[in-house]
Short mmCIF file of C-alpha atoms in Angstrom, two decimals:
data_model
loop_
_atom_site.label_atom_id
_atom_site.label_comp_id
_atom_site.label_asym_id
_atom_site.label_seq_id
_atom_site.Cartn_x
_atom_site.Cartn_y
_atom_site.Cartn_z
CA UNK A 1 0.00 0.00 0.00
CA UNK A 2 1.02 3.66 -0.53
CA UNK A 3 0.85 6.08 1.89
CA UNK A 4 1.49 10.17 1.22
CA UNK A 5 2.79 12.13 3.95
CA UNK A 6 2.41 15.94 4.49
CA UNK A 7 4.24 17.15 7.57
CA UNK A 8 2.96 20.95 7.36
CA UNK A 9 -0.45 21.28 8.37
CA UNK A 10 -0.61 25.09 7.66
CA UNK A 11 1.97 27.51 6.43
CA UNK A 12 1.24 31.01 5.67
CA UNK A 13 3.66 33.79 3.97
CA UNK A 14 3.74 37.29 2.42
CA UNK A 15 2.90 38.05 -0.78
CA UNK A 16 5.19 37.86 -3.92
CA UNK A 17 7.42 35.56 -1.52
CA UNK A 18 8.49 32.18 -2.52
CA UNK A 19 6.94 29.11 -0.36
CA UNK A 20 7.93 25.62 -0.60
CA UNK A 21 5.60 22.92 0.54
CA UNK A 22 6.90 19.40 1.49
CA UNK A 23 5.26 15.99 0.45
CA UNK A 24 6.98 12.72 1.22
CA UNK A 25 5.53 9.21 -0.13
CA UNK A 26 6.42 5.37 0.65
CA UNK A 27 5.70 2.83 -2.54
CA UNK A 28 7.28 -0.20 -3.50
CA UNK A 29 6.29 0.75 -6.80
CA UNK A 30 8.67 1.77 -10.04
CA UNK A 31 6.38 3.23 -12.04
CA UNK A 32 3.89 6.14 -10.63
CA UNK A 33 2.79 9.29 -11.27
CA UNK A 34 2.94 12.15 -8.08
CA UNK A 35 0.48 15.34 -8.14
CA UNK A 36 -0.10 18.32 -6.38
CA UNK A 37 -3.88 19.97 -5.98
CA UNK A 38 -5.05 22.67 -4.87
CA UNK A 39 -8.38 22.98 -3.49
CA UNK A 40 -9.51 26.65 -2.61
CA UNK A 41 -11.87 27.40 -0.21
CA UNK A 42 -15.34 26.40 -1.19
CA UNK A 43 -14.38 25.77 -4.52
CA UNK A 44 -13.05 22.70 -6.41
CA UNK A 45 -10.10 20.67 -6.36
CA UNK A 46 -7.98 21.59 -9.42
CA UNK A 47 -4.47 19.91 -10.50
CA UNK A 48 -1.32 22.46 -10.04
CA UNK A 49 1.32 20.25 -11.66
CA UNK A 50 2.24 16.52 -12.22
CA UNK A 51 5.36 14.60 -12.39
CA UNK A 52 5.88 11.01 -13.94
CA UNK A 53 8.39 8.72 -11.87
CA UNK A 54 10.44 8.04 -14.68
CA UNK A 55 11.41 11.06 -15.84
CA UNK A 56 14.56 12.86 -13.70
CA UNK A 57 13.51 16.48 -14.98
CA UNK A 58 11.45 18.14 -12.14
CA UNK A 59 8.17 19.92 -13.87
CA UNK A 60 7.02 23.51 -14.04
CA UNK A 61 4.33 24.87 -14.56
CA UNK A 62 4.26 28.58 -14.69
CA UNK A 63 5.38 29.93 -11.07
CA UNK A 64 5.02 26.29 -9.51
CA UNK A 65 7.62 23.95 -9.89
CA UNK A 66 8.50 20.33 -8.17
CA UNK A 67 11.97 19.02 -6.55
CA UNK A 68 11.27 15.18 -6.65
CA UNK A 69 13.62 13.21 -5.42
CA UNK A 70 12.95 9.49 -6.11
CA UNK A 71 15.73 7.59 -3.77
CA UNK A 72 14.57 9.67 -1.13
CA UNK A 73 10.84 9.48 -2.23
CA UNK A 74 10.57 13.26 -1.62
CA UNK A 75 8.20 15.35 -3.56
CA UNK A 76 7.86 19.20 -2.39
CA UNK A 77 6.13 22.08 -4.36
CA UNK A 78 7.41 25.31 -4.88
CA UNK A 79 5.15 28.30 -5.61
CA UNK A 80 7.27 31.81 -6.95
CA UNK A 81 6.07 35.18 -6.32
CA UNK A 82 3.07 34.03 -4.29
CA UNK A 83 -0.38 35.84 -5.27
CA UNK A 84 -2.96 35.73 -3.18
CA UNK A 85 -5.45 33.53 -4.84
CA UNK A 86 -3.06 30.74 -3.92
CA UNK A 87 -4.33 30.33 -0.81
CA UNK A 88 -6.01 26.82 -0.68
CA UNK A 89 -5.05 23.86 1.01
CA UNK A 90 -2.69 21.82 -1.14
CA UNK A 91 -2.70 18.16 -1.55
CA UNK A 92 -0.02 15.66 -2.31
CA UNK A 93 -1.15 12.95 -4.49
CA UNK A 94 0.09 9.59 -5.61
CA UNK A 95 -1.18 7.15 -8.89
CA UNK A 96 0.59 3.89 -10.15
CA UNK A 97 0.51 3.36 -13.27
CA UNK A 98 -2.42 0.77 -13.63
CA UNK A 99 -3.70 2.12 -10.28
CA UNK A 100 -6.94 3.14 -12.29
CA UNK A 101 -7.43 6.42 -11.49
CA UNK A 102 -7.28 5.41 -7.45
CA UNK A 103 -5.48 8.84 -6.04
CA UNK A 104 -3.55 8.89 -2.46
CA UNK A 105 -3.87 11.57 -0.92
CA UNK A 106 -1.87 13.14 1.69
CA UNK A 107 -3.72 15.27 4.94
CA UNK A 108 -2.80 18.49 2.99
CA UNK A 109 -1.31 21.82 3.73
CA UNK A 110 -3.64 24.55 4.12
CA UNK A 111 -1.35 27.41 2.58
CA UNK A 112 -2.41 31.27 3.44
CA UNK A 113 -0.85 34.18 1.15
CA UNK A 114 -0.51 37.60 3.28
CA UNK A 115 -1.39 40.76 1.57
CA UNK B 1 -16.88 22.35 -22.36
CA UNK B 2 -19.05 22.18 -19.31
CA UNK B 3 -16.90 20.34 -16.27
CA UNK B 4 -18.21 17.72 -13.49
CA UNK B 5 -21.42 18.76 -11.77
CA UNK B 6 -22.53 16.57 -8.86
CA UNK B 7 -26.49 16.82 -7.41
CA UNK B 8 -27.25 17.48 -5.05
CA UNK B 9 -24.73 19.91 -3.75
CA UNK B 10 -26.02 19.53 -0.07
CA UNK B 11 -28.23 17.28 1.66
CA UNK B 12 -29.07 16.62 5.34
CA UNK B 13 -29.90 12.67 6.35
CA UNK B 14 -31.15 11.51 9.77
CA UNK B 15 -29.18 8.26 10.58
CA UNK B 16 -30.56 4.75 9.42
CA UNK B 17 -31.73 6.24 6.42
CA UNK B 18 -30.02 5.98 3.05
CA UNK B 19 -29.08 8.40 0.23
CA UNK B 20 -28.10 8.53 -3.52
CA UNK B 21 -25.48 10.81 -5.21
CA UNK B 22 -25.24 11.84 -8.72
CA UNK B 23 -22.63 12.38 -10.58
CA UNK B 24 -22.03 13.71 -14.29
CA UNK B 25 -18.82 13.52 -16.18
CA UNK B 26 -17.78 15.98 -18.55
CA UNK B 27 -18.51 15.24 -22.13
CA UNK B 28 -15.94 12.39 -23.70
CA UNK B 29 -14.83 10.93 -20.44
CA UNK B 30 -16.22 7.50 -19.61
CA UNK B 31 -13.92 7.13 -16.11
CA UNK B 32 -15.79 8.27 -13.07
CA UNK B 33 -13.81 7.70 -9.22
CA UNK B 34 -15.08 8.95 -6.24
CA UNK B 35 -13.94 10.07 -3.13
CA UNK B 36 -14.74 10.92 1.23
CA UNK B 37 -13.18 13.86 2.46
CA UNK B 38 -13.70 14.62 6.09
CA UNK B 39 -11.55 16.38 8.54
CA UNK B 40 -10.35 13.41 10.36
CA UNK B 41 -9.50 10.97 7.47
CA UNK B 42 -8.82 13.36 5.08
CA UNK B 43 -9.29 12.09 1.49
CA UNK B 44 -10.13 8.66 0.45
CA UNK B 45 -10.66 6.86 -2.47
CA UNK B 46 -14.09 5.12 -1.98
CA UNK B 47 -14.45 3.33 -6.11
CA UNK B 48 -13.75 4.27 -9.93
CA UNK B 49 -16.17 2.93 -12.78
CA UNK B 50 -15.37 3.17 -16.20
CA UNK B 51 -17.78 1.64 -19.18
CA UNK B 52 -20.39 0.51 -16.02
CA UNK B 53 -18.21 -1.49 -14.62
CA UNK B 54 -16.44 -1.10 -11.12
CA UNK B 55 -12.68 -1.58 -11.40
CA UNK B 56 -11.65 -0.42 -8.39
CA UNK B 57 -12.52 0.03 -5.11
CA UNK B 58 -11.02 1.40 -1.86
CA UNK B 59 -11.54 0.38 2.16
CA UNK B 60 -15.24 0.91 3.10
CA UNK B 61 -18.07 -1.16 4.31
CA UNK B 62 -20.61 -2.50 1.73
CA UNK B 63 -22.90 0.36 3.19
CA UNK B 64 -20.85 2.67 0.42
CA UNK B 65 -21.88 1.22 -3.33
CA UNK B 66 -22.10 2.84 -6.79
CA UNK B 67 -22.84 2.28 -10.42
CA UNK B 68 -22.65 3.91 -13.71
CA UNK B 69 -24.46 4.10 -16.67
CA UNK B 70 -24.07 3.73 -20.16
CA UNK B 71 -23.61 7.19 -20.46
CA UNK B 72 -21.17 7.55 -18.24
CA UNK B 73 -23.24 9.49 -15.23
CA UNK B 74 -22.67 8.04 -12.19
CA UNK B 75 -24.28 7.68 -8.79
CA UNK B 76 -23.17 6.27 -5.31
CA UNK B 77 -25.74 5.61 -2.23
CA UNK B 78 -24.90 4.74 1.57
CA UNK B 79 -27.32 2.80 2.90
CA UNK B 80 -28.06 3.33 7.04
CA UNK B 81 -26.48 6.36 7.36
CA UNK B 82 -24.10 6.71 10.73
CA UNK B 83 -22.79 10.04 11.86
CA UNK B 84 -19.15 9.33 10.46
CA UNK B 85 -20.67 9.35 6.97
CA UNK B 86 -21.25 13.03 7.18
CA UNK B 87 -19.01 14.57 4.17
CA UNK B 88 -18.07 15.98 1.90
CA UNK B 89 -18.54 13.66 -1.54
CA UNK B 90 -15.67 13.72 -4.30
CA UNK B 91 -16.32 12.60 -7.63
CA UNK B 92 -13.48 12.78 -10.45
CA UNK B 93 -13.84 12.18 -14.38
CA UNK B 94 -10.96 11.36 -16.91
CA UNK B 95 -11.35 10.22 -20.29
CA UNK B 96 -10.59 6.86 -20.73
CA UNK B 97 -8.40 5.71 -17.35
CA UNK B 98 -5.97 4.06 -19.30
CA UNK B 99 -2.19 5.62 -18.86
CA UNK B 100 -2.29 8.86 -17.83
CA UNK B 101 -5.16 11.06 -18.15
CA UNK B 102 -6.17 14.08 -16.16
CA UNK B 103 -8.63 13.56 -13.42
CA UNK B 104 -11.19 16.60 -12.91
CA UNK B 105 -13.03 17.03 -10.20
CA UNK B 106 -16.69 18.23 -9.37
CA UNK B 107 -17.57 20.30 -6.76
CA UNK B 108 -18.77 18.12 -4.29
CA UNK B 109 -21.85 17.21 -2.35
CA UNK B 110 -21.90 17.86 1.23
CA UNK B 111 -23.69 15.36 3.20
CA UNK B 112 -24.72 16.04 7.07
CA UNK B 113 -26.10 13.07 8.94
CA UNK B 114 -27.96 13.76 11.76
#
C-alpha cells in the first residue's frame, strides 16, 4: 500500500514571496505518477502540476515547480512570487501506473498568502 | 466544455436512512472515481467505474456502493447512514483511465447526517 505524507499542516507567507511545501511518499512501486492539488476554499479541487516517476527532470508549470527526489521518495512544491489567490489547502497525491485512477492523498497543507 | 457537476450539492440525512449521489462527467470521459473527504480521514478513495463497470474500489463497508451508466453518469448511495458518513462527496472524471489522463473534479456534495 502507498501512503502520502504531508508534515505541514498550515503555512502562511507574504505576498510575492516564494513558499515551498513538502510531500513525502512510501511505494514499492517503479512506475507512478505524483500530483499536487489545490483545493480553494469552497471551490473545487484543481491539479497544479504533475510529475511522472520516470522522468529525472522536475516539472514547471508557470510559477510552480516540483523538486522530486525518487531515492529519497521526496516530492515538495514550490510556488514563486506568491499571489494571493493561492491560498487553498494543497494536496499531495500519488497514482501507479495501472492504479486506475485510485489517487492517495496526503492530509494536505492549508497554505495562506498575506497581503 | 461544461466540467463535473454533482447533485445534489447539499443534503441533510437523519441516521438509518439511506441516500443517492449523482454524478455527471464531462462530455468524452467514460472514467468516473469517487472520493470521502472529512476532517479526520482526510481524502479517500471510496471506487472508480469506467464503461459501467467497477474496477476499483477502496476500504469501506458495503454500506458505500455505486454504479454507472451507459452514459457515463454516475451515482453512489450509503445505505443506514451513521454520523461518520457526514461529508463531503468527491467525484473525479478522466477520459478513458488508461495511462495517464487528467482527473477533474466536481464540486462536491456535502452530506450532514444527523
Amino acid at each position: 500500500a502507498q501512503t502520502v505524507t504531508q508534515s505541514q499542516p498550515e503555512m502562511s507567507v507574504q505576498e510575492a514571496e516564494t513558499v515551498t511545501l513538502s510531500c513525502t511518499y512510501d511505494t514499492s512501486e517503479n512506475n507512478y505518477y505524483l500530483f499536487w492539488y489545490k483545493q480553494p476554499p469552497s471551490r473545487q479541487m484543481i491539479l497544479v502540476i504533475r510529475q511522472e516517476a520516470y522522468k529525472q527532470q522536475n516539472a514547471t508549470e508557470n510559477r510552480f515547480s516540483v523538486n522530486f527526489q525518487k531515492a529519497a521518495k521526496s516530492f515538495s512544491l514550490k510556488i514563486s512570487d506568491s499571489q494571493l489567490g493561492d491560498t487553498a489547502m494543497y494536496f499531495c497525491a500519488f497514482m501507479t501506473y495501472f492504479g486506475n485512477e485510485k489517487l492517495t492523498f496526503g492530509t494536505g497543507t492549508r497554505l495562506t498568502i498575506i497581503p | 466544455k461544461a466540467g463535473v457537476t454533482q447533485t445534489p450539492r447539499y443534503l441533510i440525512k437523519t441516521r438509518g436512512q439511506q441516500v443517492t449521489l449523482s454524478c455527471s462527467p464531462i462530455s468524452g470521459h467514460r472514467s468516473v472515481s469517487w472520493y470521502q473527504q472529512t476532517p479526520g480521514q482526510g481524502l479517500q478513495f471510496l471506487f472508480e467505474y469506467f464503461s459501467e463497470t467497477q474496477r476499483n474500489k477502496g476500504n469501506f463497508p458495503g454500506r458505500f456502493s455505486g454504479r454507472q451508466f451507459s452514459n457515463s453518469r454516475s451515482e453512489m448511495n450509503v445505505s443506514t447512514l451513521e454520523l461518520g458518513d457526514s461529508a463531503l462527496y468527491l467525484c473525479a472524471s478522466s477520459f478513458d483511465g488508461t495511462n495517464y489522463n487528467e482527473q477533474f473534479f466536481g464540486p462536491g456534495t456535502r452530506l450532514t447526517v444527523l
